[in-house]
PDB file of C-alpha atoms in Angstrom:
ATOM      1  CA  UNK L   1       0.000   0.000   0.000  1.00 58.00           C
ATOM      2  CA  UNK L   2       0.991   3.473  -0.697  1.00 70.00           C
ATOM      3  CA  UNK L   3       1.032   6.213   2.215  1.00 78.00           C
ATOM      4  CA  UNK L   4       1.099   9.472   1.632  1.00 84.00           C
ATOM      5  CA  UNK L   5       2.886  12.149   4.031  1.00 78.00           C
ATOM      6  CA  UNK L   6       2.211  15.380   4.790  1.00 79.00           C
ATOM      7  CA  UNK L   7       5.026  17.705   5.953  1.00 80.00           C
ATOM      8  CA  UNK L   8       5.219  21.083   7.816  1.00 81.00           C
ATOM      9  CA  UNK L   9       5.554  23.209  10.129  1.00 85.00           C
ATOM     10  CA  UNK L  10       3.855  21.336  13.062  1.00 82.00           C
ATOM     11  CA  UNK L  11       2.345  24.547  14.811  1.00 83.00           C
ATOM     12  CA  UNK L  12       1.235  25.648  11.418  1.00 89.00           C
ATOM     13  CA  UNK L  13      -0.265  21.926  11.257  1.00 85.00           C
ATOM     14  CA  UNK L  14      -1.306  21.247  14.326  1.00 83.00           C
ATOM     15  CA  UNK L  15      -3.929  24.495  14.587  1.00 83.00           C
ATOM     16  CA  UNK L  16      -4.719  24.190  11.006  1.00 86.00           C
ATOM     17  CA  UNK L  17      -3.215  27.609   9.947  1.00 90.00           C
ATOM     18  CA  UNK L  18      -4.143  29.183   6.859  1.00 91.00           C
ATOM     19  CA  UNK L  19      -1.294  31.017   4.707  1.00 92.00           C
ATOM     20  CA  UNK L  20      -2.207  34.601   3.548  1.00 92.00           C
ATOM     21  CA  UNK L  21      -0.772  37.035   1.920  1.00 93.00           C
ATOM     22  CA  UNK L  22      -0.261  40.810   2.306  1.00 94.00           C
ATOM     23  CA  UNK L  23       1.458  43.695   0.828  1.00 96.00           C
ATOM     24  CA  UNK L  24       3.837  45.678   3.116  1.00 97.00           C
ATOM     25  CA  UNK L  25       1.025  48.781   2.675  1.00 96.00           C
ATOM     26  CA  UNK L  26      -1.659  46.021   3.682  1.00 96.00           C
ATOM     27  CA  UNK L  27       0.195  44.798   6.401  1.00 96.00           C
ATOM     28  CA  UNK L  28       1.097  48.423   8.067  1.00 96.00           C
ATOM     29  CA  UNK L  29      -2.727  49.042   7.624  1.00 95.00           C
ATOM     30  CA  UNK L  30      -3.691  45.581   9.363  1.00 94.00           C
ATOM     31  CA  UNK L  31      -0.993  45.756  12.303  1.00 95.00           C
ATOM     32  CA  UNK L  32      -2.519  49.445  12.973  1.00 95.00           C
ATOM     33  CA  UNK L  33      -5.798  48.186  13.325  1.00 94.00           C
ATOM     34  CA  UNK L  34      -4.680  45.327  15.639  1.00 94.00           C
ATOM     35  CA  UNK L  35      -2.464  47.243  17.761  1.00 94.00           C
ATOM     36  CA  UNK L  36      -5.591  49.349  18.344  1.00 95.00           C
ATOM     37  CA  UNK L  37      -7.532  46.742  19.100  1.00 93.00           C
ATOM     38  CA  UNK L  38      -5.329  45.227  21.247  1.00 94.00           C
ATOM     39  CA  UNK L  39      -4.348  47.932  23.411  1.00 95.00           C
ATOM     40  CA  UNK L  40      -8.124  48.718  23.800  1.00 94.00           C
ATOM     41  CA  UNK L  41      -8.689  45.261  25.170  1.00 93.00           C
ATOM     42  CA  UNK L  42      -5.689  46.092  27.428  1.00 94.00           C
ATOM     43  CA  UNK L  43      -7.004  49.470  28.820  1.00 96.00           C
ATOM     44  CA  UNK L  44      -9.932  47.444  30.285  1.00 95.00           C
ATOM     45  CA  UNK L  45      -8.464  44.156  31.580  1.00 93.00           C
ATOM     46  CA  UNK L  46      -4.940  44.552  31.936  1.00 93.00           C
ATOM     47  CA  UNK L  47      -3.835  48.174  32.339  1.00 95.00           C
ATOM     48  CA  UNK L  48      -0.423  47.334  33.480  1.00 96.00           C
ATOM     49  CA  UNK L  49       0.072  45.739  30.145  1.00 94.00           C
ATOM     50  CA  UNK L  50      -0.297  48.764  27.913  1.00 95.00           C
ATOM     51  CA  UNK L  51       2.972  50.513  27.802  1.00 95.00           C
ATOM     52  CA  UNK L  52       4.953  47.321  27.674  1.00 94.00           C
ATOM     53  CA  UNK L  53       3.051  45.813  24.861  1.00 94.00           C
ATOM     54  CA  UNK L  54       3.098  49.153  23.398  1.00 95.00           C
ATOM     55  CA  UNK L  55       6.262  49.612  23.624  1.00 94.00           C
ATOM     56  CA  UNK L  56       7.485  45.768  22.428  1.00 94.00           C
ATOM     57  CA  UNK L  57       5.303  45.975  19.993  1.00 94.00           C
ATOM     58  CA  UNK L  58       6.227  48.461  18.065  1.00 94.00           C
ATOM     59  CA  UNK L  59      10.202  47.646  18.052  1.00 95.00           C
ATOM     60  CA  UNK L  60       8.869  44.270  16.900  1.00 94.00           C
ATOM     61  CA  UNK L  61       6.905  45.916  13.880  1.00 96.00           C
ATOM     62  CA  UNK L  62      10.056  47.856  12.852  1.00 96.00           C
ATOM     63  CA  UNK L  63      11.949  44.654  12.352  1.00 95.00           C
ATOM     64  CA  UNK L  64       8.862  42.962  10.470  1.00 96.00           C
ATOM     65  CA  UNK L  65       8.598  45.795   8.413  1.00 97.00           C
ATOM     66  CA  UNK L  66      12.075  45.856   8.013  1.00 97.00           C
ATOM     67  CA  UNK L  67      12.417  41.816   6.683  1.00 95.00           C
ATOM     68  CA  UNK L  68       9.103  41.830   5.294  1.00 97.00           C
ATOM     69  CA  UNK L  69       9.970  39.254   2.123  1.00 95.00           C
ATOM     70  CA  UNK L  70      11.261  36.845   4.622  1.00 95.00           C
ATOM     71  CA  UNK L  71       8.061  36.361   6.117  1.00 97.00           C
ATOM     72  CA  UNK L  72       4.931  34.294   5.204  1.00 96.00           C
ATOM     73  CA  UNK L  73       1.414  34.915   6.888  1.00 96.00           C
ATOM     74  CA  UNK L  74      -0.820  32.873   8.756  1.00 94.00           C
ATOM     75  CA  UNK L  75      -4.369  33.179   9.997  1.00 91.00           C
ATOM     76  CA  UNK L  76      -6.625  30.606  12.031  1.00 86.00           C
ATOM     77  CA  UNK L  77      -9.086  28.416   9.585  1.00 82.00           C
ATOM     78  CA  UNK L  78     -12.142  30.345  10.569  1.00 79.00           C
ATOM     79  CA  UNK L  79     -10.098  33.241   8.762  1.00 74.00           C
ATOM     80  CA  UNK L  80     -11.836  35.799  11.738  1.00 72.00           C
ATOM     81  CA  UNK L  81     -10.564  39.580  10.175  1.00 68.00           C
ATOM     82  CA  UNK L  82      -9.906  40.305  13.556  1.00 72.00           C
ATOM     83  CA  UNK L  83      -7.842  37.731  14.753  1.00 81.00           C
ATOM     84  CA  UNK L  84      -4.074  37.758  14.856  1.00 89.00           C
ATOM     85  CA  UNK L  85      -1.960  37.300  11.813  1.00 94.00           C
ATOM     86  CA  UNK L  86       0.951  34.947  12.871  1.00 94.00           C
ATOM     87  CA  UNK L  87       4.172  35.691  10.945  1.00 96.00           C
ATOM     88  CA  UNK L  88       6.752  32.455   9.927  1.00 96.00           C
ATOM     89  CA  UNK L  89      10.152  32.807   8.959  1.00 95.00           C
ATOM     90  CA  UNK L  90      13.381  30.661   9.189  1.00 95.00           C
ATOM     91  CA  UNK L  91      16.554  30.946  11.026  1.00 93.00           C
ATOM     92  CA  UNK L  92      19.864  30.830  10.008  1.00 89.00           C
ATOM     93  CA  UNK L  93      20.210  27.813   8.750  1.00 92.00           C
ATOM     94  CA  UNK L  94      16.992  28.432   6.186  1.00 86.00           C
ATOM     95  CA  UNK L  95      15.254  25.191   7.853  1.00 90.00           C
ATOM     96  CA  UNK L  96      14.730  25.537  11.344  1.00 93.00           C
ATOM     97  CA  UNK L  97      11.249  27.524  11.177  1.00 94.00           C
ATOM     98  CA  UNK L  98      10.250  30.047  13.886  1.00 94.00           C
ATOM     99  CA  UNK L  99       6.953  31.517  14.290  1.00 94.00           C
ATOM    100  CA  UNK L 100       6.048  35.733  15.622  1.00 94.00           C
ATOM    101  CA  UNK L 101       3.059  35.743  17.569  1.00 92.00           C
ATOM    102  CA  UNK L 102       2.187  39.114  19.760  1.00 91.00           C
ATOM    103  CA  UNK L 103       1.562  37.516  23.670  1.00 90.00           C
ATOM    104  CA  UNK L 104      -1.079  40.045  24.371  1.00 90.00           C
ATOM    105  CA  UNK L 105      -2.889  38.910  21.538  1.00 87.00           C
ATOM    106  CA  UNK L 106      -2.953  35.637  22.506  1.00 84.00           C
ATOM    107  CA  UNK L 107      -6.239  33.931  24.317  1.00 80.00           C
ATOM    108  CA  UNK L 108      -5.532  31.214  27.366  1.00 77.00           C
ATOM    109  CA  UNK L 109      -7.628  27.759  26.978  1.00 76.00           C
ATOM    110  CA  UNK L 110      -7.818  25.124  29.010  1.00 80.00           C
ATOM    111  CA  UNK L 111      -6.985  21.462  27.730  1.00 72.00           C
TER     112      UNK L 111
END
């Protein structure tokens, strides 16, 4: 019998990613947005988050910006528009993969 196997990026796997794509004008219009959104949700439950998130954040978005092309674009399979775009790049080497994903952005669930 023949099997067939499917490779990737396990987290990308795992949670059933979906690659996207953006322009860098796109993308500094989407992040804006988020941020926003983010730091709104912050303001009400976690105030003492704000400035460092702020502040993370946007030394993290200079260094997207600044190696956009190396990235590729993921979003969760129920594609939400307001959900978090997670960013995938390689080290190095060019195999070892490494995902960006913003911590405040995140939601906690139990298993």
């Amino acid at each position: 019998t023949e099997s067939t196997v499917i490779t990737g990026v396990d987290i990308v796997m795992n949670h059933h990613l979906q690659e996207t794509s953006f322009t860098k004008e796109a993308y500094k219009r989407y992040i804006k947005d988020y941020m926003k959104s983010i730091k709104g949700k912050l303001e009400e439950q976690r105030p003492e988050r704000v400035k460092p998130f702020m502040t993370g954040a946007a030394e993290q978005i200079k260094h997207i910006l600044a190696n956009f092309k190396n990235y590729q674009f993921f979003i969760g399979e129920n594609m939400n528009p307001d959900g978090m775009v997670a960013l995938l790049d390689y080290r190095g080497d060019g195999v070892t993969p490494y995902m960006i994903f913003f911590k405040d952005g995140l939601e906690m669930e139990k298993c």
